[in-house]
mmCIF file of C-alpha atoms and ligand atoms in Angstrom:
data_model
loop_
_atom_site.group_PDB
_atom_site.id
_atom_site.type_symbol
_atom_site.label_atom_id
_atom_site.label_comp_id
_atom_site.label_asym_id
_atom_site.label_seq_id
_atom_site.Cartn_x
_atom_site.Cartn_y
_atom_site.Cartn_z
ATOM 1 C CA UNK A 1 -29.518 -222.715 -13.070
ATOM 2 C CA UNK A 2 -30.926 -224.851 -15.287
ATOM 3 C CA UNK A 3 -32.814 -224.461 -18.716
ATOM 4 C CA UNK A 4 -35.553 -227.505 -18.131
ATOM 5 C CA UNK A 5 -36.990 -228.572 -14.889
ATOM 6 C CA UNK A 6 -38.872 -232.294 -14.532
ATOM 7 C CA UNK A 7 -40.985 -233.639 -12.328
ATOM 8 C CA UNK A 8 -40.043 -236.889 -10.251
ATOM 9 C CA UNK A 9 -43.728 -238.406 -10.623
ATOM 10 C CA UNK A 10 -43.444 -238.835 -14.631
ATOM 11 C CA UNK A 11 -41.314 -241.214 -15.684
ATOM 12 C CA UNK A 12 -41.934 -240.208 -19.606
ATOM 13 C CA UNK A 13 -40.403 -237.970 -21.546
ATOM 14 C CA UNK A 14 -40.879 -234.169 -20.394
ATOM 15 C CA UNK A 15 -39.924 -230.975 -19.086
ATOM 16 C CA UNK A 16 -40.707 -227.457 -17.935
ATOM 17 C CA UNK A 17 -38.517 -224.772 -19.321
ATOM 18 C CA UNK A 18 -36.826 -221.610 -17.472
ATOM 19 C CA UNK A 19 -35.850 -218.572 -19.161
ATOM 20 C CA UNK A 20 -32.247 -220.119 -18.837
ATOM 21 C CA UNK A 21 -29.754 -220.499 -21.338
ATOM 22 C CA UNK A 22 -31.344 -218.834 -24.494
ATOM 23 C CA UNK A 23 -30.110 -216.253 -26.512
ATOM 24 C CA UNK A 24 -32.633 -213.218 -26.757
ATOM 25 C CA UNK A 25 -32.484 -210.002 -25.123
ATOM 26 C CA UNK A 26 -34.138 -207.413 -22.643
ATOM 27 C CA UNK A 27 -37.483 -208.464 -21.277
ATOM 28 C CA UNK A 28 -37.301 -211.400 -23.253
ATOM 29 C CA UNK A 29 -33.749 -212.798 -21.781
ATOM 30 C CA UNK A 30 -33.082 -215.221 -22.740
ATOM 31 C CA UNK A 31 -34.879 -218.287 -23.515
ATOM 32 C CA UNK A 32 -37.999 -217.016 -24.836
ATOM 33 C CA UNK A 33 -40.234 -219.665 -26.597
ATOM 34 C CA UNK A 34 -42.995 -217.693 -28.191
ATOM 35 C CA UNK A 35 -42.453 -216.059 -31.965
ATOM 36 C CA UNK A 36 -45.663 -213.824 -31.096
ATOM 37 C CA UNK A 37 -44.452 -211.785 -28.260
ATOM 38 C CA UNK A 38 -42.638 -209.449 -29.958
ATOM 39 C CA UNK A 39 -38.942 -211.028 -29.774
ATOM 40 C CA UNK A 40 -36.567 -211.150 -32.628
ATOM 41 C CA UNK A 41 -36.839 -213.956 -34.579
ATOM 42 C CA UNK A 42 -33.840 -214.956 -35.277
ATOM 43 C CA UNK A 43 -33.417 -215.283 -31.506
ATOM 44 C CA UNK A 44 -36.040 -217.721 -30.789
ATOM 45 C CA UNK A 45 -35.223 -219.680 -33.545
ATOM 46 C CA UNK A 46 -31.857 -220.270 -32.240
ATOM 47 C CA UNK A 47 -33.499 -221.097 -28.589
ATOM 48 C CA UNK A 48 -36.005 -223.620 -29.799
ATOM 49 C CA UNK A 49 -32.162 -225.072 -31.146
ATOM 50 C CA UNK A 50 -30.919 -225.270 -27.816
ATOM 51 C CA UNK A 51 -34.099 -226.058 -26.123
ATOM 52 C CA UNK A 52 -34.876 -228.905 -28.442
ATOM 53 C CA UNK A 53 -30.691 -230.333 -27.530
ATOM 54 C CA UNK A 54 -31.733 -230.035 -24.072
ATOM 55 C CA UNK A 55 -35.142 -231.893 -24.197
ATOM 56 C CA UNK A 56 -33.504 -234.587 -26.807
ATOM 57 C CA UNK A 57 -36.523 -235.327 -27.740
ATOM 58 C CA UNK A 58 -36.375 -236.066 -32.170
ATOM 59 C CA UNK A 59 -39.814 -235.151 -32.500
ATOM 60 C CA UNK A 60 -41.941 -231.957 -33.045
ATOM 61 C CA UNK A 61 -43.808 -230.128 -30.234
ATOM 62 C CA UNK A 62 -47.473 -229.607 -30.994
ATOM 63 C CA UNK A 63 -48.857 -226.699 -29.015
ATOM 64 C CA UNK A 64 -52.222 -224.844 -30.040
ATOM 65 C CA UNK A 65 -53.289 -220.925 -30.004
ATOM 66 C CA UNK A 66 -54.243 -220.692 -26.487
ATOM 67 C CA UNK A 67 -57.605 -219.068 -26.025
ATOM 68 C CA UNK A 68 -58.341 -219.854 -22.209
ATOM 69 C CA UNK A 69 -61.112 -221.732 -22.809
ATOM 70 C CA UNK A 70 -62.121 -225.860 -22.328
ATOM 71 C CA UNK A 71 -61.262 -227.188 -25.783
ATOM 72 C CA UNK A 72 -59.172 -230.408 -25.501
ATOM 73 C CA UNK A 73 -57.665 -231.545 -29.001
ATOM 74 C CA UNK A 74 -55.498 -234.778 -30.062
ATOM 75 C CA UNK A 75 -53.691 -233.138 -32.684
ATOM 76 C CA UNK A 76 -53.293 -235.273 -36.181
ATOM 77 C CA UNK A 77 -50.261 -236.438 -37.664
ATOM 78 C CA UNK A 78 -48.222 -234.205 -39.950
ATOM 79 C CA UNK A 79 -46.336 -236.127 -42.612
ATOM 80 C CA UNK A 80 -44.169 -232.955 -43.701
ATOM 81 C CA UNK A 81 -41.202 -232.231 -41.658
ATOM 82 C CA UNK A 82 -41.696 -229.322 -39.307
ATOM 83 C CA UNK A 83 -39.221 -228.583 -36.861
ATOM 84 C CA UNK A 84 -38.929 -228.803 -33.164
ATOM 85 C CA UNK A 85 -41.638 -225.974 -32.015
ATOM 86 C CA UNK A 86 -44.020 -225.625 -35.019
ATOM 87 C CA UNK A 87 -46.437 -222.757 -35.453
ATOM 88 C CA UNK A 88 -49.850 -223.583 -33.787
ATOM 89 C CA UNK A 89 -52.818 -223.751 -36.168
ATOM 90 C CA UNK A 90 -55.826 -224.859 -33.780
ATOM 91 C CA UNK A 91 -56.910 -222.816 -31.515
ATOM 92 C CA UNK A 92 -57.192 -225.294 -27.945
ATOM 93 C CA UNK A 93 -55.704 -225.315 -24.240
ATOM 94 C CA UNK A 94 -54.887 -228.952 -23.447
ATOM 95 C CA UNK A 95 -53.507 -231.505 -25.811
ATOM 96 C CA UNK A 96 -53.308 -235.182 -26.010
ATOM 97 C CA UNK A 97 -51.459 -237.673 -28.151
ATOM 98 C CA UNK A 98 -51.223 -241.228 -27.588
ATOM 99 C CA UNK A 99 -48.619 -242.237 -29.940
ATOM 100 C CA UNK A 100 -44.880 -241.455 -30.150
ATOM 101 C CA UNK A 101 -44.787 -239.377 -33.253
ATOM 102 C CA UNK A 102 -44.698 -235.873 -31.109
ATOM 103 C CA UNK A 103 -45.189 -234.083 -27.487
ATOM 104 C CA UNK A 104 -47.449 -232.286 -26.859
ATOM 105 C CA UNK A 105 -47.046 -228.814 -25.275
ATOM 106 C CA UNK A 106 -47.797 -225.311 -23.356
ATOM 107 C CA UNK A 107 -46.637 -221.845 -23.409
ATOM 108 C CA UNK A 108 -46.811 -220.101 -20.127
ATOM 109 C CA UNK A 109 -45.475 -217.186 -18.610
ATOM 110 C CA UNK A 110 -47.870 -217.241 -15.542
ATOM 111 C CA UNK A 111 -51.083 -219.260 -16.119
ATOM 112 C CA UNK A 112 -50.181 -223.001 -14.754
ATOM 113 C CA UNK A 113 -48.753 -225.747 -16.673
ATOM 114 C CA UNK A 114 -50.185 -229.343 -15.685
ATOM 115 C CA UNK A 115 -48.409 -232.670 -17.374
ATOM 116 C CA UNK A 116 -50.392 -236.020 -17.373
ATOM 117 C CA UNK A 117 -49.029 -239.347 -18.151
ATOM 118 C CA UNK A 118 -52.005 -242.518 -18.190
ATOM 119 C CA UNK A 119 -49.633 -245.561 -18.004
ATOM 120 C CA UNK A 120 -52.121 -248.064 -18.651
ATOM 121 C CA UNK A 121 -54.082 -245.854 -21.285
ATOM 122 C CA UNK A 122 -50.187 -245.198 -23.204
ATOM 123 C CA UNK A 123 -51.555 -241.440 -23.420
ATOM 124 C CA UNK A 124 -50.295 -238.249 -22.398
ATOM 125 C CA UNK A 125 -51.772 -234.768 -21.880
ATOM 126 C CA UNK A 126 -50.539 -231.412 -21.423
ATOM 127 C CA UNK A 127 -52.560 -228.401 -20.291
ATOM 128 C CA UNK A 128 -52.971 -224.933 -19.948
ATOM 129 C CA UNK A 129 -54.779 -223.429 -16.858
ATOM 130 C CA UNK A 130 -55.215 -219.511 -16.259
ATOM 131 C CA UNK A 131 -57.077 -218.259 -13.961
ATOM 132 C CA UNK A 132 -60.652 -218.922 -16.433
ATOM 133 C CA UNK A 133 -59.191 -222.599 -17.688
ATOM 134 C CA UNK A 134 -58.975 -223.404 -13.938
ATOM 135 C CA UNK A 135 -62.114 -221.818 -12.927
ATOM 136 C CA UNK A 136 -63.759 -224.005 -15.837
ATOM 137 C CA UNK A 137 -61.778 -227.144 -14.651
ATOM 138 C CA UNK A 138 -59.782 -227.661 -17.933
ATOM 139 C CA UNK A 139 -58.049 -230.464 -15.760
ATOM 140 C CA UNK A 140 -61.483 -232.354 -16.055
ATOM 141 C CA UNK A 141 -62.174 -231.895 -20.009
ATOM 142 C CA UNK A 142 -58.293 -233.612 -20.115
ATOM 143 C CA UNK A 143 -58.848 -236.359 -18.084
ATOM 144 C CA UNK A 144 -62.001 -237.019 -20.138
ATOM 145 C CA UNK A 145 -60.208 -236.962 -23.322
ATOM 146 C CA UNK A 146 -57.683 -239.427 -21.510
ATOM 147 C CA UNK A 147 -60.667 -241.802 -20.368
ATOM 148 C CA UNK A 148 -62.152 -241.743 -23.607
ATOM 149 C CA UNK A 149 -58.390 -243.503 -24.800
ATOM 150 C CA UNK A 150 -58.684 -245.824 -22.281
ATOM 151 C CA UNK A 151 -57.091 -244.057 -19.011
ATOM 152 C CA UNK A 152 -57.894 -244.426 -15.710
ATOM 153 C CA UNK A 153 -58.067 -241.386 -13.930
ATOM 154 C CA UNK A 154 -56.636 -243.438 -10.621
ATOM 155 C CA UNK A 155 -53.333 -244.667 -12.589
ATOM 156 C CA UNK A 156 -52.635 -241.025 -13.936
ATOM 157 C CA UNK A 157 -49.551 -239.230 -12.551
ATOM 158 C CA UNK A 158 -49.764 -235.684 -12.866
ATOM 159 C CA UNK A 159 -47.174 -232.521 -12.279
ATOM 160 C CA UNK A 160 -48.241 -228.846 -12.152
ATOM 161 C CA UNK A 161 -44.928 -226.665 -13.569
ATOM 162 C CA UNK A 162 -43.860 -223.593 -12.751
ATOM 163 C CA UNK A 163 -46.704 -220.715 -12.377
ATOM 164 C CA UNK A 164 -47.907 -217.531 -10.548
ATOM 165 C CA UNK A 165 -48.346 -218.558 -6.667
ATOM 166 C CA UNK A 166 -50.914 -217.188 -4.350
ATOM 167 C CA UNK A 167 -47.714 -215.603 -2.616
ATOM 168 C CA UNK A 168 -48.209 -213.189 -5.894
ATOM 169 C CA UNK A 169 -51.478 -213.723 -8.168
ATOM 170 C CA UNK A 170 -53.727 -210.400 -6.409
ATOM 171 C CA UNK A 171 -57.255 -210.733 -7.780
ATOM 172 C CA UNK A 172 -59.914 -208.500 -7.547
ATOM 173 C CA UNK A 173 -63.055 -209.359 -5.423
ATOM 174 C CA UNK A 174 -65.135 -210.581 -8.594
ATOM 175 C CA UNK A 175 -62.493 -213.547 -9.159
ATOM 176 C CA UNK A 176 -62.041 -214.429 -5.384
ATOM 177 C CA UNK A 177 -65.377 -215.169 -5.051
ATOM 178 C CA UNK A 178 -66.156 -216.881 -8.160
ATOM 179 C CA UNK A 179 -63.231 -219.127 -6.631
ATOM 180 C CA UNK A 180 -64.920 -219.357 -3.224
ATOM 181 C CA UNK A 181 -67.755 -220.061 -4.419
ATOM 182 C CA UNK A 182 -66.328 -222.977 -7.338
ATOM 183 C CA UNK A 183 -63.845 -224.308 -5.039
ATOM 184 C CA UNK A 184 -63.788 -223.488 -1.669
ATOM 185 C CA UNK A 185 -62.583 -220.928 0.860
ATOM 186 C CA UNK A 186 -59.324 -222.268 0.982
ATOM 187 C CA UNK A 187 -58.058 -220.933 -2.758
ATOM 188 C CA UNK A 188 -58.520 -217.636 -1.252
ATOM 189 C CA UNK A 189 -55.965 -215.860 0.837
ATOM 190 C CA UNK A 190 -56.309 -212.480 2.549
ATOM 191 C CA UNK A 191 -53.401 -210.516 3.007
ATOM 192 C CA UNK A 192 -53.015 -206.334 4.191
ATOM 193 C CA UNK A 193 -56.149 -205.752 2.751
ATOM 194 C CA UNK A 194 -55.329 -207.401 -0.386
ATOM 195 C CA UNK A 195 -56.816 -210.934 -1.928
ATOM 196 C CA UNK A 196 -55.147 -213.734 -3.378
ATOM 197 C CA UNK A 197 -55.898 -217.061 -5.623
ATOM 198 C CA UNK A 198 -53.912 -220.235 -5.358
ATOM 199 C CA UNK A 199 -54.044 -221.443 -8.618
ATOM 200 C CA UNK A 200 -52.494 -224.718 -8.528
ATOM 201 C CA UNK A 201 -54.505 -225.612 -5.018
ATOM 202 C CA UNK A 202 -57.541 -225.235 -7.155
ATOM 203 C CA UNK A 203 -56.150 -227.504 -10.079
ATOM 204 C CA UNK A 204 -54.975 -230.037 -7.097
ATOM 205 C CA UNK A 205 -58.627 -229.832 -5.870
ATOM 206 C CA UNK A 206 -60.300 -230.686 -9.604
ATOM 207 C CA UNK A 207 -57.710 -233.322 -10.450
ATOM 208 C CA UNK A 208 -58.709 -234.757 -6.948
ATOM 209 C CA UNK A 209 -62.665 -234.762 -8.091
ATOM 210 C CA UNK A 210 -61.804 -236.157 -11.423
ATOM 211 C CA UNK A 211 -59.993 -239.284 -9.619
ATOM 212 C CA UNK A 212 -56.595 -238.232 -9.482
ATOM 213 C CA UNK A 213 -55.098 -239.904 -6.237
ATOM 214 C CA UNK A 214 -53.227 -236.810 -3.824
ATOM 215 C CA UNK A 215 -50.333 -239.262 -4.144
ATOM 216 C CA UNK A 216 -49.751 -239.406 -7.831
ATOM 217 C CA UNK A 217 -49.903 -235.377 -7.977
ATOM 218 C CA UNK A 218 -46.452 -233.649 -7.810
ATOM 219 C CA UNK A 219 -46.459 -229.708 -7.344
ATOM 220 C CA UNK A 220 -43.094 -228.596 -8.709
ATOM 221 C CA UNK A 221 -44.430 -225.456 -6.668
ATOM 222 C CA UNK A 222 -42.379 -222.810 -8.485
ATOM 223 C CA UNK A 223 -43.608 -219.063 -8.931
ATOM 224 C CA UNK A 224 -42.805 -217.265 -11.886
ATOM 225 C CA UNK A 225 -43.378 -214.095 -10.211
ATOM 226 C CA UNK A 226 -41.278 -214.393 -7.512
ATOM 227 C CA UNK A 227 -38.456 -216.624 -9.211
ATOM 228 C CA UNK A 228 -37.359 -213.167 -11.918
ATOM 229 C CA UNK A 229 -33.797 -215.082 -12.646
ATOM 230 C CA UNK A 230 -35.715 -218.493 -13.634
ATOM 231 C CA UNK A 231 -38.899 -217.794 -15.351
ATOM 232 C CA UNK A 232 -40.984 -215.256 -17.376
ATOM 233 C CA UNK A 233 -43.983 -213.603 -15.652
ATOM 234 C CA UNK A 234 -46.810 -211.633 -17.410
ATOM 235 C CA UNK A 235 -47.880 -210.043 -14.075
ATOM 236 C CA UNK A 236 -44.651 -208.940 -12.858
ATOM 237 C CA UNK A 237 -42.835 -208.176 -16.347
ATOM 238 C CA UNK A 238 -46.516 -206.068 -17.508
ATOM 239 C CA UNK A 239 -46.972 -208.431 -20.269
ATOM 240 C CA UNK A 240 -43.401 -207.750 -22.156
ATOM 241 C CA UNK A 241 -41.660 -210.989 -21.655
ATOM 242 C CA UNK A 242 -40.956 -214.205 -23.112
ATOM 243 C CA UNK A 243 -42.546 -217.490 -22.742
ATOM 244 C CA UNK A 244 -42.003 -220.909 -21.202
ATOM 245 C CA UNK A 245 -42.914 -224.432 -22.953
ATOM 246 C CA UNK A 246 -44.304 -227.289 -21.401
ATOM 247 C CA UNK A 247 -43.884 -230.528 -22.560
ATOM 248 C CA UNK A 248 -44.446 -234.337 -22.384
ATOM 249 C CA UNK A 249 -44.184 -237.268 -24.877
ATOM 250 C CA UNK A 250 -44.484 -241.200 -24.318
ATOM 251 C CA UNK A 251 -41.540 -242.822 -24.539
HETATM 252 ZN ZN1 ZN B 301 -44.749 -215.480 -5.886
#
């Protein structure tokens, strides 16, 4: 198994990380990502090590305190050194750069990781959707933030990571039809009595509005939940468990 996963529709710098090849413990075995969930310390810092080996990358990570809401931020440039995975200070839940001096990135253990690359704008993105960031169509506020750089939402290749699938994300009635109604019918399954949201269908269907052409989406179409030996999942793990980071970078 392997400790990043990439997409065949970027051809940038990036991955998605499992929960492969780290070196915490317990719920949080073993390549947690997050210093806020409760793992030792000493644990992630050594997994950021071997995460930032396997990514290769020579340049921080941005990420920012994830609030599920809309707010889309092209974080500045830090002149100190910082490390690999530096603590986020801005609160935000998609990120842009368009420069090479860092990635940008996510941490996930459920909600759904998206990675945009605009060739022709030299930008990149990298997003956060849970259940309220796709309901509010983070996808869209990106894509603006790439347009306003220069990016054509046509040229833009896209990948949506690993996340919670409708085979596993049971919602209540409230959510379902607040998806019915903002998407359409077909984010909602109905299975033994129980309902279900597809998540990444309902991304698909707002990058689609925003100009995204079908053919320049890839779904890695991964479920955390189902997938225990691969990836952290807040639903199934009752919100002890690690963290994976999401990342992209030009090149
Ligand atoms: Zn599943």
């Amino acid at each position: 198994m392997k400790m990043l996963l990439n997409s065949r529709i970027l051809d940038v710098p990036h991955g998605f990380s499992t929960r492969v090849g780290g070196a915490s413990q317990g719920p949080y075995s073993s390549l947690n990502l997050s210093w806020s969930v409760g793992d030792e310390s000493a644990a992630v810092e050594e997994n950021v090590r071997r995460f930032a080996k396997a990514a290769g990358l020579g340049r921080p990570i941005i990420t920012a305190r994830q609030v599920h809401g809309i707010r889309v931020i092209a974080p500045p440039r830090r002149l100190e050194s910082e490390g690999t995975l530096p603590v986020p200070t801005e609160e935000a839940d998609a990120l842009v750069a368009n420069d090479q001096d860092r990635a940008v990135g996510v941490k996930t253990a459920d909600c759904v990781p998206i990675l945009m690359h605009a060739p022709d704008a030299g930008a990149v993105a990298a997003v956060h959707a849970g259940w309220r960031g796709t309901r509010s169509r983070i996808v869209k506020e990106a894509i603006q933030k790439l347009r306003d750089l220069g990016a054509e939402p046509s040229k833009l290749r896209v990948a949506i990571g690993p996340a919670i699938r409708a085979c596993c994300f049971q919602v209540g009635n409230d959510v379902a039809e607040e998806f019915r109604k903002g998407f359409s019918a077909a984010v909602v399954e109905h299975r033994q009595g129980q309902t279900f949201v597809n998540l990444a269908l309902a991304n698909r269907m707002a990058l689609i509005e925003s100009g995204v052409a079908e053919s320049n989406i890839e779904d890695l179409a991964r479920c955390t939940s189902c997938e225990d030996q691969l990836f952290f999942s807040h639903r199934r793990d009752r919100g002890v468990t690690g963290r994976q980071v999401s990342f992209i970078a030009l090149a």
